[in-house]
Protein backbone atom coordinates (compact mmCIF):
# COMPACT_ATOMS: atom_id res chain seq x y z
CA UNK A 1 0.00 0.00 0.00
CA UNK A 2 1.40 3.42 -0.94
CA UNK A 3 1.51 5.66 2.08
CA UNK A 4 1.31 9.42 1.49
CA UNK A 5 4.14 11.03 3.46
CA UNK A 6 3.17 13.30 6.35
CA UNK A 7 5.12 16.39 7.36
CA UNK A 8 3.89 17.58 10.75
CA UNK A 9 4.90 20.78 12.54
CA UNK A 10 4.65 20.74 16.33
CA UNK A 11 4.57 24.42 17.27
CA UNK A 12 4.73 23.61 21.01
CA UNK A 13 3.92 26.79 23.05
CA UNK A 14 4.61 29.09 20.07
CA UNK A 15 4.26 31.54 18.40
CA UNK A 16 3.60 34.28 20.95
CA UNK A 17 0.75 36.08 19.18
CA UNK A 18 -2.32 35.17 17.15
CA UNK A 19 -1.13 37.39 14.30
CA UNK A 20 2.11 35.44 14.09
CA UNK A 21 0.22 32.14 14.22
CA UNK A 22 -2.08 33.14 11.37
CA UNK A 23 0.83 34.44 9.29
CA UNK A 24 2.81 31.24 9.82
CA UNK A 25 -0.18 29.00 9.08
CA UNK A 26 -0.93 31.01 5.93
CA UNK A 27 2.65 30.66 4.71
CA UNK A 28 2.69 26.91 5.41
CA UNK A 29 -0.63 26.44 3.63
CA UNK A 30 0.59 28.42 0.60
CA UNK A 31 3.73 26.29 0.46
CA UNK A 32 1.73 23.06 0.82
CA UNK A 33 -1.03 23.87 -1.66
CA UNK A 34 0.90 22.88 -4.78
CA UNK A 35 2.18 19.60 -3.35
CA UNK A 36 -0.97 17.81 -2.18
CA UNK A 37 -0.29 14.77 -4.36
CA UNK A 38 3.09 14.24 -2.72
CA UNK A 39 2.70 15.15 0.94
CA UNK A 40 0.12 15.74 3.64
CA UNK A 41 1.10 18.78 5.71
CA UNK A 42 -0.16 19.34 9.24
CA UNK A 43 0.55 21.93 11.92
CA UNK A 44 -0.15 21.60 15.65
CA UNK A 45 -0.69 25.06 17.20
CA UNK A 46 -1.40 25.77 20.89
CA UNK A 47 -5.13 25.49 21.77
CA UNK A 48 -6.03 29.23 21.59
CA UNK A 49 -4.66 29.49 18.03
CA UNK A 50 -6.35 26.29 16.84
CA UNK A 51 -9.78 27.73 16.06
CA UNK A 52 -8.62 30.92 14.29
CA UNK A 53 -6.12 28.90 12.23
CA UNK A 54 -8.90 26.44 11.39
CA UNK A 55 -11.17 29.27 10.25
CA UNK A 56 -8.42 30.65 8.00
CA UNK A 57 -7.22 27.35 6.46
CA UNK A 58 -8.44 25.26 3.57
CA UNK A 59 -8.51 21.79 5.15
CA UNK A 60 -7.49 20.04 1.93
CA UNK A 61 -4.18 21.96 1.89
CA UNK A 62 -3.42 22.17 5.58
CA UNK A 63 -4.26 19.59 8.21
CA UNK A 64 -4.50 20.76 11.78
CA UNK A 65 -3.90 19.07 15.08
CA UNK A 66 -3.90 19.59 18.84
CA UNK A 67 -0.87 18.87 21.02
CA UNK A 68 -2.75 17.06 23.78
CA UNK A 69 -6.21 16.22 25.09
CA UNK A 70 -7.93 14.33 27.91
CA UNK A 71 -9.53 10.91 27.40
CA UNK A 72 -12.92 11.80 28.88
CA UNK A 73 -15.74 13.45 26.93
CA UNK A 74 -16.67 15.86 29.75
CA UNK A 75 -16.28 16.24 33.50
CA UNK A 76 -14.41 17.80 36.39
CA UNK A 77 -10.97 17.97 34.76
CA UNK A 78 -9.85 21.59 35.20
CA UNK A 79 -7.60 22.78 32.40
CA UNK A 80 -8.27 19.83 30.13
CA UNK A 81 -9.88 19.56 26.69
CA UNK A 82 -11.98 16.59 25.50
CA UNK A 83 -11.35 14.93 22.13
CA UNK A 84 -15.01 15.43 21.23
CA UNK A 85 -14.53 19.21 21.71
CA UNK A 86 -11.81 19.16 19.06
CA UNK A 87 -13.96 17.43 16.45
CA UNK A 88 -14.63 19.75 13.53
CA UNK A 89 -11.69 22.00 14.36
CA UNK A 90 -8.80 19.69 13.77
CA UNK A 91 -7.77 16.36 12.29
CA UNK A 92 -5.08 14.98 14.62
CA UNK A 93 -3.97 14.98 18.24
CA UNK A 94 -0.36 14.40 19.32
CA UNK A 95 -0.18 11.91 22.20
CA UNK A 96 2.77 10.81 24.31
CA UNK A 97 5.17 13.55 23.21
CA UNK A 98 8.32 13.26 25.32
CA UNK A 99 7.76 16.73 26.79
CA UNK A 100 4.35 15.60 28.05
CA UNK A 101 5.73 12.31 29.31
CA UNK A 102 8.67 13.96 31.10
CA UNK A 103 7.29 17.31 32.26
CA UNK A 104 3.62 16.45 32.80
CA UNK A 105 3.73 12.79 33.79
CA UNK A 106 1.82 11.39 30.81
CA UNK A 107 1.97 7.61 31.19
CA UNK A 108 1.53 4.89 28.58
CA UNK A 109 -1.78 4.03 30.25
CA UNK A 110 -2.94 7.63 29.70
CA UNK A 111 -1.71 7.57 26.09
CA UNK A 112 -3.66 4.35 25.48
CA UNK A 113 -6.86 5.81 26.94
CA UNK A 114 -6.43 9.05 25.01
CA UNK A 115 -5.74 7.20 21.75
CA UNK A 116 -8.98 5.24 22.18
CA UNK A 117 -11.00 8.43 22.82
CA UNK A 118 -9.34 10.46 20.07
CA UNK A 119 -10.14 7.78 17.49
CA UNK A 120 -13.67 7.34 18.86
CA UNK A 121 -14.12 11.11 18.36
CA UNK A 122 -13.30 10.67 14.68
CA UNK A 123 -9.83 12.22 14.93
CA UNK A 124 -6.40 10.76 14.25
CA UNK A 125 -3.87 9.88 16.97
CA UNK A 126 -0.22 10.76 16.34
CA UNK A 127 1.57 8.77 19.04
CA UNK A 128 5.19 9.60 19.90
CA UNK A 129 7.61 7.01 21.24
CA UNK A 130 11.34 7.15 21.87
CA UNK A 131 14.15 6.33 24.23
CA UNK A 132 15.99 8.69 26.60
CA UNK A 133 19.72 9.32 26.27
CA UNK A 134 20.69 6.90 29.07
CA UNK A 135 18.51 4.19 27.53
CA UNK A 136 20.09 4.87 24.13
CA UNK A 137 23.60 4.60 25.54
CA UNK A 138 22.64 1.38 27.33
CA UNK A 139 21.49 -0.15 24.03
CA UNK A 140 17.87 -0.39 25.25
CA UNK A 141 16.19 1.48 22.37
CA UNK A 142 14.28 -1.53 20.97
CA UNK A 143 13.10 -2.62 24.40
CA UNK A 144 11.90 0.89 25.33
CA UNK A 145 10.20 1.69 22.03
CA UNK A 146 8.67 -1.80 21.78
CA UNK A 147 7.31 -1.56 25.32
CA UNK A 148 5.84 1.91 24.77
CA UNK A 149 4.13 0.82 21.57
CA UNK A 150 2.66 -2.33 23.11
CA UNK A 151 1.21 -0.32 26.01
CA UNK A 152 0.15 2.73 23.96
CA UNK A 153 -1.75 0.64 21.38
CA UNK A 154 -3.34 -1.71 23.92
CA UNK A 155 -6.86 -0.32 23.52
CA UNK A 156 -6.86 -0.11 19.71
CA UNK A 157 -8.07 -2.61 17.13
CA UNK A 158 -6.98 -3.24 13.51
CA UNK A 159 -9.87 -1.04 12.32
CA UNK A 160 -8.26 1.94 14.09
CA UNK A 161 -5.05 1.79 12.05
CA UNK A 162 -6.37 4.22 9.42
CA UNK A 163 -6.43 6.92 12.12
CA UNK A 164 -3.03 6.14 13.58
CA UNK A 165 0.43 7.63 12.97
CA UNK A 166 3.53 6.74 14.98
CA UNK A 167 6.44 9.15 15.42
CA UNK A 168 9.78 7.74 16.52
CA UNK A 169 11.37 10.59 18.45
CA UNK A 170 14.55 9.78 20.39
CA UNK A 171 14.30 12.04 23.44
CA UNK A 172 17.98 12.98 23.18
CA UNK A 173 17.40 14.34 19.66
CA UNK A 174 14.45 16.61 20.47
CA UNK A 175 15.36 20.28 20.48
CA UNK A 176 19.06 19.50 20.87
CA UNK A 177 20.34 19.87 17.30
CA UNK A 178 21.66 16.28 17.67
CA UNK A 179 19.48 14.48 15.14
CA UNK A 180 19.72 10.69 15.12
CA UNK A 181 21.58 9.46 12.09
CA UNK A 182 19.67 7.46 9.54
CA UNK A 183 21.61 4.29 10.39
CA UNK A 184 20.06 4.44 13.88
CA UNK A 185 16.62 5.81 13.02
CA UNK A 186 15.87 3.54 10.04
CA UNK A 187 15.99 0.20 11.88
CA UNK A 188 14.07 1.66 14.86
CA UNK A 189 11.30 2.81 12.51
CA UNK A 190 11.21 -0.73 11.07
CA UNK A 191 10.80 -2.01 14.61
CA UNK A 192 8.01 0.51 15.19
CA UNK A 193 6.13 -1.01 12.25
CA UNK A 194 6.80 -4.47 13.69
CA UNK A 195 5.40 -3.22 17.01
CA UNK A 196 2.24 -1.97 15.30
CA UNK A 197 1.96 -5.32 13.53
CA UNK A 198 2.29 -7.17 16.84
CA UNK A 199 -0.51 -5.04 18.33
CA UNK A 200 -2.86 -4.64 15.36
CA UNK A 201 -1.79 -7.19 12.75
CA UNK A 202 0.39 -7.09 9.63
CA UNK A 203 -2.30 -5.76 7.29
CA UNK A 204 -3.14 -2.84 9.59
CA UNK A 205 0.54 -2.06 10.16
CA UNK A 206 1.22 -1.87 6.41
CA UNK A 207 -0.95 1.25 6.16
CA UNK A 208 0.28 3.09 9.27
CA UNK A 209 2.69 5.97 8.69
CA UNK A 210 5.86 5.93 10.76
CA UNK A 211 7.60 9.30 11.14
CA UNK A 212 10.98 10.36 12.43
CA UNK A 213 11.26 13.38 14.76
CA UNK A 214 14.21 15.02 16.52
CA UNK A 215 16.08 18.10 15.24
CA UNK A 216 14.80 17.71 11.67
CA UNK A 217 15.49 20.71 9.43
CA UNK A 218 15.69 21.50 5.73
CA UNK A 219 19.30 20.36 5.58
CA UNK A 220 18.68 16.83 6.90
CA UNK A 221 15.04 15.97 6.09
CA UNK A 222 16.01 14.13 2.87
CA UNK A 223 18.19 11.77 4.92
CA UNK A 224 15.10 10.44 6.70
CA UNK A 225 12.43 10.50 4.01
CA UNK A 226 14.66 8.63 1.59
CA UNK A 227 14.56 5.67 4.01
CA UNK A 228 12.10 2.93 3.05
CA UNK A 229 10.99 2.77 6.68
CA UNK A 230 10.16 6.49 7.00
CA UNK A 231 6.83 8.05 5.95
CA UNK A 232 7.61 11.63 6.92
CA UNK A 233 8.78 13.73 9.84
CA UNK A 234 7.51 15.44 12.99
CA UNK A 235 9.29 18.78 13.23
CA UNK A 236 9.45 21.05 16.27
CA UNK A 237 11.67 24.14 16.22
CA UNK A 238 12.17 24.30 12.44
CA UNK A 239 8.40 24.22 11.84
CA UNK A 240 8.23 27.79 13.20
CA UNK A 241 10.43 29.05 10.34
CA UNK A 242 8.13 29.47 7.35
CA UNK A 243 10.79 29.32 4.63
CA UNK A 244 12.64 26.44 6.22
CA UNK A 245 9.42 24.46 6.59
CA UNK A 246 8.43 25.28 2.99
CA UNK A 247 11.71 23.77 1.79
CA UNK A 248 10.98 20.64 3.84
CA UNK A 249 7.52 20.40 2.25
CA UNK A 250 9.13 20.34 -1.20
CA UNK A 251 11.72 17.73 -0.23
CA UNK A 252 9.15 15.42 1.36
CA UNK A 253 6.67 15.91 -1.50
CA UNK A 254 9.33 15.03 -4.07
CA UNK A 255 9.88 11.75 -2.22
CA UNK A 256 6.12 11.13 -2.10
CA UNK A 257 5.69 11.76 -5.82
CA UNK A 258 8.68 9.56 -6.63
CA UNK A 259 7.24 6.69 -4.56
CA UNK A 260 4.03 6.86 -6.60
CA UNK A 261 5.85 6.34 -9.91
C1 LIG B 1 9.26 17.74 18.59
O1 LIG B 1 8.94 18.60 19.39
O2 LIG B 1 8.49 16.78 18.36
C2 LIG B 1 10.55 17.83 17.92
C3 LIG B 1 10.94 16.84 17.16
O3 LIG B 1 11.28 18.98 18.16
P1 LIG B 1 12.60 19.45 17.36
O4 LIG B 1 12.32 19.29 15.89
O5 LIG B 1 12.77 20.88 17.75
O6 LIG B 1 13.72 18.57 17.78
JSON list of C-alpha atoms in Angstrom, two decimals, residues 20 38 44 99 139 145 163 190 202 205 216 219 234:
[
{"chain": "A", "resi": 20, "resn": "UNK", "atom": "CA", "xyz": [2.11, 35.44, 14.09]},
{"chain": "A", "resi": 38, "resn": "UNK", "atom": "CA", "xyz": [3.09, 14.24, -2.72]},
{"chain": "A", "resi": 44, "resn": "UNK", "atom": "CA", "xyz": [-0.15, 21.60, 15.65]},
{"chain": "A", "resi": 99, "resn": "UNK", "atom": "CA", "xyz": [7.76, 16.73, 26.79]},
{"chain": "A", "resi": 139, "resn": "UNK", "atom": "CA", "xyz": [21.49, -0.15, 24.03]},
{"chain": "A", "resi": 145, "resn": "UNK", "atom": "CA", "xyz": [10.20, 1.69, 22.03]},
{"chain": "A", "resi": 163, "resn": "UNK", "atom": "CA", "xyz": [-6.43, 6.92, 12.12]},
{"chain": "A", "resi": 190, "resn": "UNK", "atom": "CA", "xyz": [11.21, -0.73, 11.07]},
{"chain": "A", "resi": 202, "resn": "UNK", "atom": "CA", "xyz": [0.39, -7.09, 9.63]},
{"chain": "A", "resi": 205, "resn": "UNK", "atom": "CA", "xyz": [0.54, -2.06, 10.16]},
{"chain": "A", "resi": 216, "resn": "UNK", "atom": "CA", "xyz": [14.80, 17.71, 11.67]},
{"chain": "A", "resi": 219, "resn": "UNK", "atom": "CA", "xyz": [19.30, 20.36, 5.58]},
{"chain": "A", "resi": 234, "resn": "UNK", "atom": "CA", "xyz": [7.51, 15.44, 12.99]}
]
